[in-house]
């Protein structure tokens, strides 16, 4: 019997990851992500999937990011009754992330209802915070490197991917008759040699690899991150304004905290008031410190000794909206780390509305900015951005640190692919805009001599 993989998301784009493995009538969905960014993609969240959720047996999640998990509550709402697996840390992070995603959906619906800007009356959320919570409760946490038998002839193994806490590549084994096929899904691959999380684990055996290509055409800035931070922060301090970091709550926030504390302790930047203004980032940082299995070496020892390696104690935490608003009163240099990373929502909008018109402000972008997001507009030098229905002039300086990305660059992805024990029959490139995906496919063909293709939405590949 044939085994197939159908690309139901993150095909030719970076969000909405969903890959359906079908074999002998059994169905396994790898990742269940939400589309984010461009409106035409976000509208796809509202279309019925080409597969009936009730017919799917299992969902496996590579990591917590919403573009890999945020469709799960809707999938359940639409009839999925199977089991859901992720690593233990991912299962914990989802208890924060999925209710938050539902909350954002509810806010958006309320906004449209108030303004009458939706053709649906009333506009409804894709799912609610409560449904997000219900979905998170269904996720079973699993250990790294332990093979889980999901059902007859179907097994999965999680291997650390070094992208964010809990992130994993998933090895899927499917037996048909006497034959077994092995497909490795990369999820998102982190950087080699990054602090906090260890390097991605090797692929080992794989007949097919489905790999992300977010930065498939880029090489991260070779200038070491502490040096880049030192330069930008010293300059911002001289200009005397606030440093606003729209941060991804999970991963980059912790890495940034780690670097900033290190630079302060080494006396390379002045001690500045620093605020972590995101309940999600604060909660996620606490989860980091509860999962020693995600670390190695000194980091693991410090986590096990309850000696917070992220130096959380040095940051002022703004949990309540009042604490957040109080930051507005601070004149002079201050570091404000606040979600969301692509400036699509969250408390950072308030800080930017207030401080973007001030030429002393520095906005510090720390990761991939998807097309259609305010983050991308700022990165491209927009003279104004729309926030809460107002055009806010941008006089602030906008800086980007690419190397702090939670994603490997093209060299890193090639390095990860080389950890396969032997050349796979084919590599599929997903989770990338068309150019980076094509560029990485070319490198795989020329440098590794492997078959590589970029599937389109709803393509179905034979696994033989
Ligand atoms: Zn991710």
XYZ file of C-alpha atoms and ligand atoms in Angstrom:
465
model
C 0.000 0.000 0.000
C 1.190 3.432 -0.804
C 2.369 5.948 1.720
C 1.954 9.614 0.877
C 2.745 13.011 2.358
C 0.356 15.820 1.503
C 1.536 19.404 2.006
C -1.390 21.183 3.609
C 0.496 24.256 4.787
C 3.868 26.035 4.887
C 4.263 25.162 1.198
C 5.860 28.147 -0.535
C 5.349 30.229 2.605
C 6.589 30.294 6.207
C 3.421 29.737 8.196
C 0.546 27.258 8.498
C 2.710 24.104 8.791
C 0.590 20.977 8.216
C 1.854 17.761 6.650
C -0.425 14.774 6.346
C 1.178 11.325 6.314
C -1.199 8.690 5.017
C -0.503 4.989 4.941
C -2.919 2.051 4.787
C -5.786 4.284 5.821
C -3.929 5.586 8.886
C -3.506 9.329 9.050
C -0.897 11.289 10.971
C -0.750 15.071 10.817
C 2.690 16.542 11.494
C 2.179 20.064 12.854
C -1.139 21.843 12.927
C -0.143 25.437 12.371
C -1.982 28.660 11.847
C -1.337 30.923 8.882
C -0.041 34.327 9.904
C 0.998 37.471 8.047
C -0.577 38.237 4.667
C -4.351 38.483 4.678
C -4.813 36.068 1.783
C -2.984 33.447 3.855
C -4.802 34.231 7.079
C -8.101 33.740 5.257
C -7.000 30.170 4.618
C -7.381 29.517 8.372
C -11.116 29.797 7.753
C -11.324 27.372 4.851
C -12.167 23.785 5.619
C -9.136 21.550 5.351
C -9.118 19.096 2.458
C -8.936 16.319 5.071
C -11.764 15.558 7.482
C -10.316 16.100 10.984
C -12.438 13.191 12.275
C -10.547 10.839 9.945
C -7.101 11.743 11.346
C -5.669 9.385 13.960
C -2.791 11.402 15.432
C -1.295 14.863 15.475
C 2.408 15.329 16.231
C 3.719 18.818 16.982
C 7.375 19.697 16.346
C 7.385 22.763 18.637
C 5.214 25.341 20.310
C 5.194 28.214 17.819
C 1.686 29.113 16.706
C 2.530 28.710 13.006
C 3.077 25.021 13.893
C 0.388 24.496 16.553
C -2.180 27.294 16.448
C -4.687 25.462 14.260
C -5.038 22.559 16.725
C -7.976 24.015 18.705
C -9.865 24.589 15.443
C -8.967 21.107 14.227
C -10.481 19.670 17.408
C -13.516 21.935 17.087
C -13.990 20.576 13.563
C -14.056 16.969 14.722
C -10.544 15.621 15.405
C -10.773 12.982 18.140
C -7.327 11.378 18.033
C -4.268 11.784 20.223
C -1.738 14.632 20.159
C 1.981 14.261 20.914
C 4.789 16.756 21.498
C 7.867 16.955 23.697
C 7.283 17.637 27.397
C 8.501 21.230 27.231
C 6.335 21.884 24.174
C 3.321 20.443 25.983
C 3.970 22.930 28.824
C 4.509 25.887 26.494
C 1.240 25.120 24.708
C -0.642 25.667 27.962
C 0.417 29.320 27.579
C 0.404 29.648 23.830
C -2.889 28.112 22.736
C -5.141 29.975 25.215
C -3.292 33.174 24.276
C -3.884 32.505 20.598
C -7.595 31.964 21.328
C -7.629 35.189 23.294
C -6.187 37.066 20.294
C -8.832 35.482 18.049
C -11.551 36.646 20.417
C -10.095 40.156 20.512
C -10.002 40.321 16.740
C -13.629 39.202 16.456
C -14.674 41.766 19.085
C -12.804 44.470 17.176
C -14.620 43.627 13.928
C -17.970 43.509 15.684
C -17.412 46.914 17.214
C -16.407 48.484 13.911
C -18.659 46.441 11.635
C -15.604 45.605 9.515
C -16.383 41.936 8.916
C -18.875 40.633 6.401
C -19.913 38.085 9.043
C -22.483 39.270 11.576
C -21.442 38.625 14.219
C -17.768 37.966 13.472
C -16.686 34.854 15.385
C -13.254 33.843 16.654
C -11.535 30.907 14.968
C -11.554 29.496 18.492
C -11.711 30.892 22.003
C -9.142 31.059 24.810
C -11.145 28.304 26.529
C -10.932 26.085 23.433
C -7.212 26.809 23.275
C -6.879 25.641 26.868
C -8.873 22.492 26.089
C -6.595 21.688 23.146
C -3.431 22.174 25.223
C -4.788 19.753 27.836
C -4.991 17.024 25.179
C -1.276 17.139 24.349
C 0.779 14.230 25.657
C 4.384 15.158 26.480
C 7.106 12.750 25.364
C 10.846 12.369 25.995
C 13.564 12.968 23.412
C 15.013 9.974 21.573
C 12.395 7.518 22.833
C 10.471 5.805 20.082
C 6.733 6.041 20.620
C 4.537 3.418 18.972
C 1.400 5.338 18.021
C -0.463 2.401 16.568
C 0.151 -0.675 14.448
C 3.107 0.074 12.188
C 3.400 3.779 13.046
C 6.116 5.133 15.317
C 7.637 8.530 16.035
C 10.804 9.789 17.709
C 11.542 13.362 18.793
C 15.066 14.733 18.427
C 16.109 18.131 19.729
C 16.146 20.806 17.015
C 17.752 23.671 18.992
C 15.156 26.194 17.755
C 13.198 27.017 20.914
C 12.688 25.158 24.161
C 11.041 21.819 23.418
C 11.627 22.056 19.675
C 12.213 18.782 17.877
C 12.601 17.194 14.509
C 10.256 14.224 14.261
C 11.195 10.909 12.767
C 8.118 9.087 11.469
C 8.320 5.348 10.748
C 5.503 3.830 8.753
C 5.314 0.103 8.095
C 3.375 -1.178 5.126
C 3.425 -4.973 4.933
C 7.026 -5.994 5.469
C 8.459 -2.617 4.448
C 9.172 0.342 6.666
C 9.587 3.886 5.415
C 11.209 6.643 7.418
C 10.419 10.328 6.951
C 12.127 13.010 9.039
C 10.331 16.322 9.519
C 12.719 19.061 10.585
C 10.186 21.338 12.254
C 12.249 24.500 12.636
C 16.007 24.047 12.983
C 17.940 26.305 15.352
C 21.417 27.741 15.018
C 24.514 25.722 15.717
C 26.709 27.082 18.474
C 23.955 29.274 19.961
C 23.882 29.867 23.704
C 21.226 28.326 25.993
C 20.002 25.456 23.806
C 22.328 22.709 22.552
C 22.887 22.054 18.844
C 20.288 20.130 16.851
C 20.614 16.349 17.198
C 21.717 14.426 14.086
C 19.131 13.129 11.599
C 20.681 9.642 11.413
C 18.644 7.317 9.174
C 16.098 8.946 6.865
C 14.688 8.000 3.479
C 12.834 11.272 3.048
C 13.460 14.606 4.732
C 11.002 17.481 4.935
C 13.109 20.499 5.845
C 12.310 24.123 6.630
C 13.910 26.827 4.470
C 13.102 30.099 6.256
C 16.650 31.391 5.725
C 17.451 29.115 2.794
C 19.133 31.946 0.900
C 20.836 33.754 3.757
C 23.961 33.673 5.776
C 23.620 35.114 9.271
C 25.773 38.091 10.092
C 29.156 36.685 11.028
C 29.672 39.520 13.536
C 29.237 37.903 16.961
C 25.909 38.772 18.581
C 27.346 40.337 21.762
C 29.409 42.671 19.556
C 26.386 43.686 17.485
C 24.357 44.274 20.647
C 27.126 46.299 22.233
C 27.381 48.556 19.178
C 23.648 49.179 18.811
C 23.030 49.637 22.529
C 25.976 51.990 23.056
C 24.732 54.095 20.167
C 21.158 54.097 21.519
C 22.413 55.111 24.956
C 24.318 58.040 23.432
C 21.145 59.219 21.720
C 19.388 58.938 25.059
C 16.205 57.205 24.005
C 14.400 53.958 24.683
C 15.436 50.674 23.102
C 12.318 48.760 22.158
C 12.726 45.125 21.295
C 9.653 43.536 19.723
C 10.505 40.044 20.868
C 9.226 36.591 20.243
C 8.158 35.496 23.708
C 9.860 32.164 23.424
C 13.473 31.778 22.443
C 14.789 35.132 21.356
C 13.603 36.845 24.514
C 15.562 34.444 26.678
C 18.615 34.646 24.447
C 18.511 38.417 24.479
C 18.217 38.451 28.282
C 21.176 36.130 28.448
C 23.351 38.348 26.230
C 22.317 41.655 27.809
C 23.087 40.420 31.314
C 26.416 39.076 30.097
C 27.363 42.408 28.491
C 26.364 44.355 31.594
C 28.298 42.039 33.868
C 31.368 42.385 31.654
C 30.994 46.167 31.779
C 30.649 46.417 28.010
C 27.339 48.277 28.181
C 26.065 50.509 30.990
C 23.595 49.047 33.454
C 20.244 50.084 32.080
C 16.785 49.666 33.487
C 15.409 46.667 31.608
C 11.817 45.525 31.452
C 10.346 42.304 30.317
C 6.880 43.486 29.397
C 5.041 40.391 28.280
C 3.187 37.984 30.544
C 3.786 35.328 27.900
C 7.556 35.891 27.839
C 7.688 35.833 31.642
C 5.687 32.578 31.736
C 7.798 31.036 28.982
C 11.025 31.934 30.797
C 9.738 30.113 33.862
C 9.035 27.044 31.712
C 12.603 27.182 30.371
C 13.824 26.815 33.924
C 11.608 23.769 34.517
C 12.989 21.556 31.735
C 16.583 20.449 32.326
C 16.170 17.714 29.700
C 16.312 20.413 27.039
C 19.824 21.509 27.985
C 23.332 20.173 28.177
C 26.489 20.969 30.144
C 26.576 24.070 32.372
C 23.099 25.155 31.353
C 21.639 21.852 32.479
C 23.513 21.974 35.776
C 22.355 25.522 36.464
C 18.756 24.646 35.663
C 18.939 21.549 37.891
C 20.432 23.658 40.710
C 17.569 26.136 40.327
C 20.157 28.795 39.583
C 18.349 30.591 36.786
C 20.807 30.712 33.890
C 18.769 33.405 32.160
C 19.441 35.950 34.909
C 15.735 36.687 35.249
C 16.482 38.449 38.522
C 18.120 41.330 36.633
C 14.956 42.170 34.732
C 11.959 44.026 35.998
C 8.914 42.030 35.101
C 5.775 43.845 34.031
C 2.963 41.397 34.541
C -0.099 43.649 34.842
C -1.276 46.300 32.352
C -0.600 48.944 35.051
C 3.001 47.838 35.388
C 3.239 47.998 31.611
C 1.812 51.519 31.441
C 4.222 52.708 34.133
C 7.076 52.110 31.669
C 5.700 55.001 29.582
C 6.851 57.436 32.267
C 10.497 56.467 31.912
C 12.512 59.045 30.005
C 16.116 58.360 29.029
C 17.638 55.025 28.058
C 15.631 51.958 28.958
C 15.388 48.510 27.428
C 11.832 47.336 26.819
C 11.427 43.768 25.640
C 7.840 43.230 24.654
C 5.858 40.901 22.381
C 5.028 40.358 19.616
C 8.151 39.789 17.550
C 6.743 40.833 14.180
C 4.762 43.672 15.776
C 1.479 42.031 14.817
C -0.054 42.540 18.267
C 0.641 42.556 21.972
C 1.879 45.210 24.352
C 4.735 46.321 22.117
C 2.167 48.224 20.032
C 1.569 50.630 22.920
C 5.274 51.266 23.363
C 5.778 51.833 19.637
C 2.794 54.155 19.321
C 4.295 56.296 22.047
C 7.951 56.157 21.039
C 8.213 55.653 17.251
C 7.779 59.418 16.567
C 10.783 60.135 18.846
C 14.080 60.242 16.922
C 15.978 59.126 20.047
C 14.207 55.763 20.087
C 15.836 52.636 18.739
C 13.684 49.739 17.548
C 15.552 46.533 17.609
C 14.191 43.745 15.395
C 15.521 40.377 16.444
C 14.131 37.839 14.030
C 12.396 36.959 10.827
C 9.787 39.526 9.784
C 7.102 37.976 7.583
C 5.633 39.813 4.610
C 2.593 41.858 5.518
C 3.647 42.465 9.141
C 4.446 45.844 10.714
C 7.851 44.424 11.588
C 8.618 43.943 7.897
C 7.425 47.502 7.138
C 9.705 48.927 9.823
C 12.580 46.822 8.568
C 12.015 48.154 5.048
C 12.214 51.747 6.275
C 8.508 52.699 6.238
C 7.993 56.372 7.142
C 4.837 55.521 9.074
C 3.001 52.441 10.341
C -0.626 51.952 11.286
C -1.234 51.166 14.958
C -4.732 51.074 16.490
C -6.164 52.766 13.397
C -3.683 55.679 13.519
C -0.769 56.431 11.200
C 2.238 56.721 13.477
C 5.272 58.505 11.977
C 8.518 56.564 12.269
C 11.385 58.802 13.342
C 13.019 56.125 15.470
C 16.103 54.304 14.259
C 15.357 50.714 13.233
C 18.073 48.094 13.585
C 17.983 44.388 12.807
C 20.088 41.640 14.318
C 19.776 38.653 12.028
C 22.093 36.304 13.881
C 19.796 36.233 16.890
C 17.224 34.426 14.846
C 15.987 31.137 16.227
C 16.464 29.677 12.735
C 19.588 28.230 11.215
C 20.836 30.028 8.118
C 21.442 28.228 4.813
C 24.825 26.882 5.967
C 23.237 25.629 9.190
C 20.460 23.839 7.299
C 23.009 22.175 5.018
C 25.023 21.182 8.078
C 21.930 19.601 9.640
C 21.100 17.744 6.399
C 24.636 16.340 6.306
C 23.928 14.552 9.590
C 21.780 12.052 7.653
C 23.465 8.634 7.790
C 23.141 8.272 4.005
C 21.651 10.357 1.182
C 17.863 10.424 1.449
C 15.817 9.532 -1.632
C 14.415 13.039 -1.671
C 14.330 16.243 0.334
C 11.208 18.418 0.380
C 11.680 22.109 1.142
C 8.900 23.731 3.105
C 8.407 26.658 5.484
C 10.106 29.242 3.301
C 9.180 31.992 0.891
C 9.632 30.831 -2.736
C 13.103 32.379 -3.228
C 14.841 30.970 -0.134
C 13.237 27.555 -0.716
C 14.428 27.467 -4.330
C 17.881 28.661 -3.395
C 18.308 25.963 -0.724
C 16.994 23.299 -3.117
C 19.738 24.327 -5.575
C 22.415 24.050 -2.891
C 21.160 20.608 -1.862
C 21.376 19.429 -5.469
C 24.801 20.893 -6.211
C 26.583 20.523 -2.853
C 25.054 17.283 -1.593
C 23.985 15.761 -4.903
C 20.554 14.876 -3.493
C 17.097 15.136 -5.029
C 15.331 18.218 -3.709
C 11.930 19.677 -4.532
C 9.768 22.560 -3.350
C 6.203 21.249 -3.054
C 3.206 23.465 -3.658
C 0.133 23.720 -1.456
C -1.835 20.432 -1.624
C 0.871 18.556 -3.547
C 0.964 14.929 -2.552
C 4.263 13.069 -2.617
C 4.600 9.309 -2.960
C 6.803 7.742 -0.304
C 8.131 4.550 -1.865
Zn 9.298 28.025 15.013
